[in-house]
Amino acid sequence: MNFHTFHIKVVKFGGSSLADAEHVKKVGDIIRADPTRVFVVPSAPGKRFSGDTKVTDMLYECYNVSAAGGDLAEVFSKIEERYNDIIRGLGIELDLTEEYTHIRWAIAHSAGRDYAASRGEYLNGLVLAAYLKYDFIDPARFVKFFDDGTFDSETTNTLLSEELKKHENGVIPGFYGSMPNGTIRTFSRGGSDVTGSIVARAAEADLYENWTDVSGFLMADPRIVDHPQGISFITYRELRELSYMGATVLHEDAIFPVRFAGIPINIRNTNAPEDPGTIILSHTDSYDPSSIITGIAGKKGFCVITIEKAMMNAEKGFGRKVLEAIEKENISFEHLPSGIDTMSVVLNRAELAGSRDRIINRICAMVEPDAVSVEEGLALIAVVGRGMVKSKGTAVRVFKAVADAGINIRMIDQGSSELNIIIGVDEADFEKAMRAIYAEFVS
Ligand code: ASP
């Protein structure tokens, strides 16, 4: 098989798409419906119903029990049951007894926390490979981390692309790889998304399909806005803005490998495969004047330090000193809206908590301001859309919608890329402001 003449899709399935045999059958149908779906990246079985436990969490539990000197037999047998149920439900000939014995032994003999967690994907990969009759490709051999635990993208890409060329198809478990000394290392939680992206890049895929339990991204959080519209197309940059503000469907790090390679991601719904989902891509020329806004997202839990000083704008190094005072506490700032004689720094309240007084004292010592104030209880809302560059009056519409809803705007920050407008409102007004903005642009 030659990568350059065939079309290839890499398909990643999340834990809820693989929670039981019934779901795995749907996954099989999806894969078989399109012969270009040649490389499959599974998560570990997730929750079958609300209140259920993900296999990954059960594996962490095994590790904890064993690290505390306990007997992991009971928790581990529940894990075995989960896989055995799936295997039985699929009606395949697969006996994982030896695998179970080995894994249980390894966890009990200090194989490590990441090793334990990774076995959820590993076992699910074996099941899926047997069911689909695809090759099983163990990422421990190809997905590599540096000694400091960070991901080694280039070595991985070289090793993995070489390997994939040897296979017509394959199942590559998500979430883990290995350290230079061979021990297993996982990405952070939800990391199978990252593996999918890495495999897509290595396979030079045309598309990275990420199958989950929602039909892509919505324009706003459905817990706040009633039945928000879906997003058909979104750029990587817009997605970064929205996910920074709390819109989560995809692991943040999953964007980088495919973005680098110019491969679009399509978020799809395993339970509604006919839905086209959301396509994430580098840029899109499609410009629809009726949809200036791509999405709205927001978060509570911010506070603002405002520093006032007459003639501040003429004072060299003023901003640097303020930021240095914050950096010294090892805190990162979120936004920096500034006026002529005022500068505000927006910070995450939880991060600031223990260092607040020290920061204020340091700012006072370093820049001798006329006044410094700290305001708590700020929520930020980001209105994001590539269409803003081309349309006039977007900011006015945002402000008017919020003002008409009787809400006071406490902060405004428009990115110079004109991709977003961020406003700060009282936490108590957060939901109302989100709904007002949504109604202005979407209804
Ligand atoms: N199974 C892992 C987790 O629960 C990774 C993943 O599902 O992507 O975080």
Short mmCIF file of C-alpha atoms and ligand atoms in Angstrom, two decimals:
data_model
loop_
_atom_site.label_atom_id
_atom_site.label_comp_id
_atom_site.label_asym_id
_atom_site.label_seq_id
_atom_site.Cartn_x
_atom_site.Cartn_y
_atom_site.Cartn_z
CA MET A 1 0.00 0.00 0.00
CA ASN A 2 1.36 3.38 -0.95
CA PHE A 3 0.35 6.28 1.26
CA HIS A 4 0.64 8.82 -1.45
CA THR A 5 -1.86 7.33 -3.84
CA PHE A 6 -4.50 6.08 -1.39
CA HIS A 7 -6.71 8.14 0.81
CA ILE A 8 -6.26 7.41 4.44
CA LYS A 9 -8.35 8.28 7.43
CA VAL A 10 -7.23 7.80 10.99
CA VAL A 11 -10.18 7.16 13.25
CA LYS A 12 -10.06 7.59 17.01
CA PHE A 13 -12.87 6.33 19.22
CA GLY A 14 -13.39 7.69 22.73
CA GLY A 15 -14.20 5.65 25.81
CA SER A 16 -17.96 6.16 25.62
CA SER A 17 -17.88 4.82 22.03
CA LEU A 18 -16.24 1.62 23.30
CA ALA A 19 -17.92 1.19 26.67
CA ASP A 20 -19.69 -2.09 25.84
CA ALA A 21 -20.16 -4.64 23.04
CA GLU A 22 -23.14 -2.82 21.60
CA HIS A 23 -21.05 0.32 21.10
CA VAL A 24 -18.07 -1.61 19.76
CA LYS A 25 -20.40 -3.10 17.13
CA LYS A 26 -21.40 0.42 16.06
CA VAL A 27 -17.72 1.28 15.85
CA GLY A 28 -17.16 -1.79 13.66
CA ASP A 29 -20.01 -0.70 11.36
CA ILE A 30 -18.56 2.79 11.05
CA ILE A 31 -15.11 1.46 10.19
CA ARG A 32 -16.40 -1.08 7.68
CA ALA A 33 -18.58 1.53 5.99
CA ASP A 34 -15.49 3.30 4.65
CA PRO A 35 -12.47 1.33 3.41
CA THR A 36 -10.22 4.36 3.89
CA ARG A 37 -10.64 4.09 7.68
CA VAL A 38 -7.46 2.06 7.96
CA PHE A 39 -5.84 3.12 11.22
CA VAL A 40 -7.91 2.95 14.38
CA VAL A 41 -6.98 4.48 17.74
CA PRO A 42 -9.12 3.31 20.66
CA SER A 43 -9.49 4.69 24.19
CA ALA A 44 -10.16 2.37 27.10
CA PRO A 45 -13.80 1.44 27.77
CA GLY A 46 -15.52 4.42 29.37
CA LYS A 47 -18.75 4.79 31.31
CA ARG A 48 -21.73 2.69 30.19
CA PHE A 49 -24.17 4.76 32.21
CA SER A 50 -23.87 7.75 34.49
CA GLY A 51 -22.37 6.60 37.76
CA ASP A 52 -20.36 3.85 36.05
CA THR A 53 -16.55 3.80 36.40
CA LYS A 54 -14.15 4.15 33.48
CA VAL A 55 -11.67 1.30 33.08
CA THR A 56 -8.81 3.83 33.30
CA ASP A 57 -10.06 4.92 36.72
CA MET A 58 -10.31 1.29 37.83
CA LEU A 59 -6.70 0.80 36.76
CA TYR A 60 -5.56 3.85 38.73
CA GLU A 61 -7.42 2.31 41.64
CA CYS A 62 -5.51 -0.97 41.15
CA TYR A 63 -2.28 0.97 41.24
CA ASN A 64 -3.30 2.85 44.41
CA VAL A 65 -4.41 -0.30 46.19
CA SER A 66 -1.22 -2.10 45.33
CA ALA A 67 1.01 0.91 46.17
CA ALA A 68 -0.63 0.97 49.59
CA GLY A 69 0.29 -2.68 50.04
CA GLY A 70 -3.25 -3.98 49.46
CA ASP A 71 -4.58 -6.81 47.34
CA LEU A 72 -5.77 -5.67 43.92
CA ALA A 73 -7.56 -8.94 43.05
CA GLU A 74 -11.04 -7.58 43.61
CA VAL A 75 -10.74 -4.37 41.55
CA PHE A 76 -8.81 -6.17 38.88
CA SER A 77 -11.45 -8.86 38.49
CA LYS A 78 -13.98 -6.12 37.70
CA ILE A 79 -11.73 -4.95 34.89
CA GLU A 80 -11.48 -8.49 33.54
CA GLU A 81 -15.26 -8.66 33.62
CA ARG A 82 -15.58 -5.50 31.55
CA TYR A 83 -13.41 -6.90 28.77
CA ASN A 84 -14.87 -10.39 28.97
CA ASP A 85 -18.37 -8.94 28.61
CA ILE A 86 -17.32 -7.06 25.49
CA ILE A 87 -15.58 -10.10 24.00
CA ARG A 88 -18.63 -12.27 24.70
CA GLY A 89 -21.01 -9.67 23.28
CA LEU A 90 -18.97 -9.43 20.10
CA GLY A 91 -18.87 -13.22 19.73
CA ILE A 92 -15.15 -13.31 18.95
CA GLU A 93 -12.59 -15.97 19.83
CA LEU A 94 -10.22 -14.15 22.12
CA ASP A 95 -8.83 -15.29 25.42
CA LEU A 96 -7.08 -12.59 27.43
CA THR A 97 -6.38 -14.74 30.49
CA GLU A 98 -2.61 -14.65 30.07
CA GLU A 99 -2.65 -10.90 29.49
CA TYR A 100 -4.68 -10.38 32.66
CA THR A 101 -2.33 -12.53 34.71
CA HIS A 102 0.71 -10.69 33.43
CA ILE A 103 -0.78 -7.21 33.93
CA ARG A 104 -2.03 -7.98 37.43
CA TRP A 105 1.37 -9.35 38.35
CA ALA A 106 3.18 -6.32 36.87
CA ILE A 107 0.97 -3.83 38.71
CA ALA A 108 1.53 -5.71 41.95
CA HIS A 109 5.28 -5.65 41.29
CA SER A 110 5.79 -1.92 40.87
CA ALA A 111 5.36 -1.52 37.14
CA GLY A 112 4.22 2.04 37.83
CA ARG A 113 1.16 4.22 37.70
CA ASP A 114 1.37 5.03 33.99
CA TYR A 115 1.85 1.38 33.12
CA ALA A 116 -1.28 0.48 35.08
CA ALA A 117 -3.36 3.22 33.44
CA SER A 118 -2.16 2.38 29.93
CA ARG A 119 -3.42 -1.20 30.07
CA GLY A 120 -6.98 -0.02 29.48
CA GLU A 121 -6.12 1.11 25.97
CA TYR A 122 -3.75 -1.82 25.44
CA LEU A 123 -6.41 -4.45 26.19
CA ASN A 124 -9.07 -2.57 24.25
CA GLY A 125 -6.68 -2.43 21.29
CA LEU A 126 -6.32 -6.22 21.39
CA VAL A 127 -10.10 -6.64 21.48
CA LEU A 128 -10.72 -4.23 18.64
CA ALA A 129 -7.92 -5.65 16.47
CA ALA A 130 -9.39 -9.14 16.89
CA TYR A 131 -12.91 -7.93 16.12
CA LEU A 132 -11.94 -5.92 13.03
CA LYS A 133 -9.24 -8.38 11.93
CA TYR A 134 -6.79 -5.47 11.82
CA ASP A 135 -3.11 -5.63 12.84
CA PHE A 136 -2.32 -4.73 16.43
CA ILE A 137 0.40 -2.08 16.67
CA ASP A 138 1.74 -1.39 20.17
CA PRO A 139 2.55 2.32 20.61
CA ALA A 140 5.09 1.45 23.33
CA ARG A 141 7.49 0.77 20.48
CA PHE A 142 6.85 3.91 18.45
CA VAL A 143 5.38 6.70 20.58
CA LYS A 144 8.36 8.10 22.46
CA PHE A 145 8.93 10.44 25.36
CA PHE A 146 12.10 12.22 26.48
CA ASP A 147 13.71 11.48 29.84
CA ASP A 148 11.96 14.51 31.35
CA GLY A 149 8.61 13.00 30.39
CA THR A 150 7.77 15.39 27.56
CA PHE A 151 6.65 13.99 24.23
CA ASP A 152 9.35 13.42 21.59
CA SER A 153 7.38 14.29 18.48
CA GLU A 154 10.09 13.91 15.87
CA THR A 155 11.47 10.52 16.93
CA THR A 156 7.88 9.31 17.22
CA ASN A 157 6.97 10.54 13.78
CA THR A 158 9.98 8.88 12.19
CA LEU A 159 9.47 5.53 13.94
CA LEU A 160 5.72 5.46 13.54
CA SER A 161 5.59 6.43 9.88
CA GLU A 162 8.13 3.71 9.08
CA GLU A 163 6.03 1.18 10.96
CA LEU A 164 2.67 2.17 9.50
CA LYS A 165 4.02 1.69 5.98
CA LYS A 166 4.31 -2.02 6.81
CA HIS A 167 0.61 -2.37 7.57
CA GLU A 168 -2.49 -2.29 5.38
CA ASN A 169 -4.49 -1.48 8.47
CA GLY A 170 -3.98 -1.40 12.20
CA VAL A 171 -5.27 -0.71 15.66
CA ILE A 172 -2.94 1.52 17.67
CA PRO A 173 -4.05 1.94 21.30
CA GLY A 174 -4.23 5.53 22.44
CA PHE A 175 -2.92 7.34 25.52
CA TYR A 176 0.57 5.86 25.97
CA GLY A 177 4.06 5.37 24.65
CA SER A 178 7.40 4.73 26.32
CA MET A 179 10.37 6.46 27.90
CA PRO A 180 13.95 6.04 26.65
CA ASN A 181 14.44 3.30 29.29
CA GLY A 182 11.42 1.41 27.99
CA THR A 183 9.00 2.11 30.83
CA ILE A 184 5.47 3.06 29.88
CA ARG A 185 4.48 6.71 29.93
CA THR A 186 0.99 8.12 29.33
CA PHE A 187 -0.20 11.47 28.10
CA SER A 188 -2.46 13.41 30.46
CA ARG A 189 -6.07 12.31 30.86
CA GLY A 190 -8.00 12.15 27.62
CA GLY A 191 -4.70 11.60 25.82
CA SER A 192 -5.96 9.11 23.23
CA ASP A 193 -6.97 12.20 21.26
CA VAL A 194 -3.28 13.07 21.13
CA THR A 195 -2.32 9.60 19.91
CA GLY A 196 -4.94 9.86 17.16
CA SER A 197 -3.40 13.09 16.00
CA ILE A 198 0.13 11.65 16.10
CA VAL A 199 -0.97 8.62 14.08
CA ALA A 200 -2.74 10.86 11.55
CA ARG A 201 0.44 12.84 11.03
CA ALA A 202 2.63 9.73 10.76
CA ALA A 203 0.23 8.09 8.31
CA GLU A 204 0.02 11.30 6.27
CA ALA A 205 -3.71 10.90 6.56
CA ASP A 206 -6.18 13.04 4.66
CA LEU A 207 -8.43 13.28 7.66
CA TYR A 208 -8.35 12.61 11.39
CA GLU A 209 -11.80 11.49 12.49
CA ASN A 210 -12.37 11.77 16.20
CA TRP A 211 -15.49 9.82 17.17
CA THR A 212 -17.14 10.69 20.45
CA ASP A 213 -20.62 10.93 21.93
CA VAL A 214 -21.57 14.39 20.64
CA SER A 215 -22.04 15.62 17.08
CA GLY A 216 -19.12 18.04 17.19
CA PHE A 217 -18.78 21.43 18.81
CA LEU A 218 -21.72 23.57 19.74
CA MET A 219 -21.76 27.35 19.49
CA ALA A 220 -22.29 27.63 23.23
CA ASP A 221 -22.48 25.47 26.32
CA PRO A 222 -25.85 23.63 26.21
CA ARG A 223 -26.06 23.85 30.00
CA ILE A 224 -26.34 27.60 29.60
CA VAL A 225 -27.88 28.20 26.18
CA ASP A 226 -30.91 26.15 25.18
CA HIS A 227 -30.20 23.92 22.16
CA PRO A 228 -27.26 25.84 20.72
CA GLN A 229 -26.47 25.35 17.05
CA GLY A 230 -23.63 23.07 16.01
CA ILE A 231 -20.43 24.41 14.45
CA SER A 232 -19.73 22.98 10.97
CA PHE A 233 -16.29 24.49 10.43
CA ILE A 234 -13.85 25.95 12.90
CA THR A 235 -10.21 26.91 12.53
CA TYR A 236 -7.51 25.63 14.89
CA ARG A 237 -7.00 29.14 16.21
CA GLU A 238 -10.66 29.66 16.95
CA LEU A 239 -10.76 26.32 18.68
CA ARG A 240 -7.79 27.27 20.86
CA GLU A 241 -9.65 30.40 21.93
CA LEU A 242 -12.83 28.50 22.72
CA SER A 243 -11.18 25.59 24.49
CA TYR A 244 -9.04 27.90 26.58
CA MET A 245 -12.35 29.26 27.82
CA GLY A 246 -13.65 25.87 28.74
CA ALA A 247 -15.23 24.35 25.63
CA THR A 248 -13.92 20.81 25.95
CA VAL A 249 -14.44 18.03 23.48
CA LEU A 250 -10.89 17.44 22.39
CA HIS A 251 -7.62 17.22 24.34
CA GLU A 252 -5.77 20.50 23.79
CA ASP A 253 -2.51 18.88 22.75
CA ALA A 254 -4.31 16.89 20.06
CA ILE A 255 -4.31 19.90 17.81
CA PHE A 256 -0.57 20.29 17.35
CA PRO A 257 0.55 17.23 15.31
CA VAL A 258 -2.24 17.50 12.74
CA ARG A 259 -2.11 21.26 12.58
CA PHE A 260 1.58 20.99 11.83
CA ALA A 261 0.81 18.55 9.02
CA GLY A 262 -2.23 20.43 7.72
CA ILE A 263 -4.63 17.56 8.36
CA PRO A 264 -8.22 18.48 9.26
CA ILE A 265 -9.93 16.91 12.27
CA ASN A 266 -13.54 15.85 12.01
CA ILE A 267 -15.39 15.42 15.31
CA ARG A 268 -18.14 12.82 14.82
CA ASN A 269 -20.79 11.11 16.90
CA THR A 270 -20.66 7.31 17.15
CA ASN A 271 -24.33 7.27 18.14
CA ALA A 272 -25.38 9.46 15.19
CA PRO A 273 -22.95 8.57 12.40
CA GLU A 274 -25.10 10.36 9.83
CA ASP A 275 -24.35 13.73 11.46
CA PRO A 276 -21.49 15.51 9.67
CA GLY A 277 -20.04 16.83 12.95
CA THR A 278 -17.49 19.64 13.15
CA ILE A 279 -14.46 20.01 10.88
CA ILE A 280 -11.41 21.70 12.38
CA LEU A 281 -8.97 23.04 9.83
CA SER A 282 -6.12 25.54 9.40
CA HIS A 283 -8.09 28.11 7.55
CA THR A 284 -11.27 28.26 5.64
CA ASP A 285 -12.24 30.56 2.84
CA SER A 286 -15.87 29.91 3.45
CA TYR A 287 -17.30 33.21 4.60
CA ASP A 288 -20.91 33.43 5.50
CA PRO A 289 -21.91 36.99 6.41
CA SER A 290 -24.77 35.69 8.50
CA SER A 291 -22.41 33.80 10.78
CA ILE A 292 -19.86 36.24 12.07
CA ILE A 293 -19.54 34.36 15.30
CA THR A 294 -18.19 30.82 15.42
CA GLY A 295 -18.75 30.24 19.10
CA ILE A 296 -19.08 31.71 22.56
CA ALA A 297 -17.40 30.29 25.63
CA GLY A 298 -16.64 31.53 29.08
CA LYS A 299 -15.38 30.78 32.54
CA LYS A 300 -15.86 32.02 36.05
CA GLY A 301 -13.15 32.37 38.67
CA PHE A 302 -11.03 35.33 37.58
CA CYS A 303 -9.86 38.41 39.38
CA VAL A 304 -8.30 41.65 38.18
CA ILE A 305 -5.45 43.63 39.63
CA THR A 306 -5.69 47.22 38.42
CA ILE A 307 -2.71 49.52 38.77
CA GLU A 308 -3.11 53.26 38.31
CA LYS A 309 -0.36 55.78 37.91
CA ALA A 310 -0.34 59.19 36.28
CA MET A 311 1.88 59.31 33.18
CA MET A 312 2.27 55.54 33.28
CA ASN A 313 2.37 55.33 29.51
CA ALA A 314 5.59 57.36 29.39
CA GLU A 315 7.37 55.27 32.00
CA LYS A 316 9.74 52.78 30.46
CA GLY A 317 9.59 49.22 31.75
CA PHE A 318 6.36 49.76 33.68
CA GLY A 319 4.51 46.79 32.23
CA ARG A 320 7.53 44.56 32.49
CA LYS A 321 7.95 45.31 36.18
CA VAL A 322 4.29 44.58 36.93
CA LEU A 323 4.49 41.29 35.09
CA GLU A 324 7.75 40.45 36.80
CA ALA A 325 6.09 40.91 40.19
CA ILE A 326 3.56 38.29 39.13
CA GLU A 327 6.08 36.00 37.51
CA LYS A 328 8.13 35.92 40.70
CA GLU A 329 5.18 34.13 42.33
CA ASN A 330 5.23 31.60 39.51
CA ILE A 331 1.77 32.63 38.33
CA SER A 332 0.80 33.14 34.72
CA PHE A 333 -1.52 35.94 33.77
CA GLU A 334 -4.55 35.49 31.53
CA HIS A 335 -5.16 38.93 30.00
CA LEU A 336 -3.71 42.37 30.02
CA PRO A 337 -6.23 45.06 29.18
CA SER A 338 -4.59 48.48 29.52
CA GLY A 339 -5.59 52.11 29.44
CA ILE A 340 -3.42 55.22 29.24
CA ASP A 341 -2.76 55.55 32.95
CA THR A 342 -4.09 52.19 34.09
CA MET A 343 -2.99 48.68 33.54
CA SER A 344 -5.05 45.66 34.52
CA VAL A 345 -3.88 42.12 34.87
CA VAL A 346 -6.48 39.38 34.81
CA LEU A 347 -5.51 36.30 36.80
CA ASN A 348 -7.01 33.02 37.75
CA ARG A 349 -8.39 33.44 41.27
CA ALA A 350 -7.41 29.97 42.41
CA GLU A 351 -3.81 30.56 41.33
CA LEU A 352 -3.60 33.95 42.97
CA ALA A 353 -5.08 32.86 46.29
CA GLY A 354 -1.95 32.29 48.39
CA SER A 355 0.23 34.98 46.81
CA ARG A 356 -2.07 37.95 46.61
CA ASP A 357 -0.53 40.13 49.30
CA ARG A 358 3.03 39.39 48.25
CA ILE A 359 2.22 40.37 44.66
CA ILE A 360 0.57 43.63 45.68
CA ASN A 361 3.51 44.54 47.90
CA ARG A 362 5.96 43.76 45.17
CA ILE A 363 4.04 45.81 42.60
CA CYS A 364 3.98 48.74 45.03
CA ALA A 365 7.71 48.47 45.60
CA MET A 366 8.60 48.09 41.95
CA VAL A 367 6.44 50.69 40.20
CA GLU A 368 5.25 53.00 43.01
CA PRO A 369 1.70 53.29 41.69
CA ASP A 370 -0.90 55.87 42.71
CA ALA A 371 -3.36 53.07 43.45
CA VAL A 372 -3.68 49.31 43.21
CA SER A 373 -6.96 47.44 43.52
CA VAL A 374 -7.98 43.81 43.33
CA GLU A 375 -11.45 42.87 42.18
CA GLU A 376 -12.73 39.36 42.62
CA GLY A 377 -15.64 37.49 41.13
CA LEU A 378 -15.02 38.13 37.48
CA ALA A 379 -16.28 35.86 34.72
CA LEU A 380 -14.82 36.10 31.24
CA ILE A 381 -16.73 35.50 28.06
CA ALA A 382 -14.98 35.06 24.73
CA VAL A 383 -16.90 35.75 21.57
CA VAL A 384 -14.89 34.04 18.87
CA GLY A 385 -15.20 34.20 15.11
CA ARG A 386 -12.97 34.48 12.07
CA GLY A 387 -15.85 36.41 10.44
CA MET A 388 -15.22 39.41 12.70
CA VAL A 389 -12.33 40.65 10.61
CA LYS A 390 -14.61 41.15 7.66
CA SER A 391 -17.64 42.59 9.37
CA LYS A 392 -18.08 45.90 11.07
CA GLY A 393 -19.88 46.58 14.30
CA THR A 394 -19.43 43.21 15.99
CA ALA A 395 -18.12 44.73 19.21
CA VAL A 396 -21.03 47.16 19.32
CA ARG A 397 -23.48 44.30 18.96
CA VAL A 398 -21.82 42.37 21.79
CA PHE A 399 -21.83 45.38 24.11
CA LYS A 400 -25.39 46.38 23.25
CA ALA A 401 -26.72 42.86 23.76
CA VAL A 402 -25.13 42.71 27.18
CA ALA A 403 -26.18 46.26 28.10
CA ASP A 404 -29.76 45.62 26.98
CA ALA A 405 -29.82 42.64 29.32
CA GLY A 406 -29.03 45.08 32.13
CA ILE A 407 -25.52 43.79 32.66
CA ASN A 408 -22.50 45.91 33.42
CA ILE A 409 -19.32 45.09 31.49
CA ARG A 410 -16.32 45.23 33.81
CA MET A 411 -13.61 44.59 31.28
CA ILE A 412 -13.11 44.55 27.52
CA ASP A 413 -10.27 42.99 25.60
CA GLN A 414 -10.20 42.58 21.85
CA GLY A 415 -7.38 40.46 20.50
CA SER A 416 -5.39 42.25 17.79
CA SER A 417 -6.03 39.30 15.50
CA GLU A 418 -9.70 40.33 15.54
CA LEU A 419 -10.57 36.75 16.17
CA ASN A 420 -12.15 37.36 19.52
CA ILE A 421 -13.68 39.88 21.84
CA ILE A 422 -13.38 39.08 25.51
CA ILE A 423 -15.56 40.74 28.06
CA GLY A 424 -15.52 40.45 31.81
CA VAL A 425 -18.75 40.52 33.80
CA ASP A 426 -19.72 39.78 37.37
CA GLU A 427 -19.90 36.05 37.99
CA ALA A 428 -23.56 36.47 38.89
CA ASP A 429 -24.29 37.85 35.40
CA PHE A 430 -22.32 35.20 33.53
CA GLU A 431 -25.10 32.93 32.27
CA LYS A 432 -27.41 35.81 31.42
CA ALA A 433 -24.67 37.57 29.42
CA MET A 434 -23.88 34.37 27.49
CA ARG A 435 -27.51 33.94 26.54
CA ALA A 436 -27.85 37.60 25.51
CA ILE A 437 -24.83 37.43 23.22
CA TYR A 438 -25.94 34.15 21.72
CA ALA A 439 -29.42 35.51 21.02
CA GLU A 440 -27.96 38.61 19.34
CA PHE A 441 -25.87 36.66 16.88
CA VAL A 442 -27.65 33.42 16.35
CA SER A 443 -31.40 33.59 16.64
N1 ASP B 1 -8.44 6.38 28.93
C1 ASP B 1 -7.74 7.60 29.17
C2 ASP B 1 -8.55 8.48 30.09
O1 ASP B 1 -9.59 8.08 30.56
C3 ASP B 1 -7.36 8.29 27.89
C4 ASP B 1 -8.48 8.60 26.96
O2 ASP B 1 -9.60 8.12 27.11
O3 ASP B 1 -8.25 9.35 26.02
O4 ASP B 1 -8.15 9.58 30.36
#
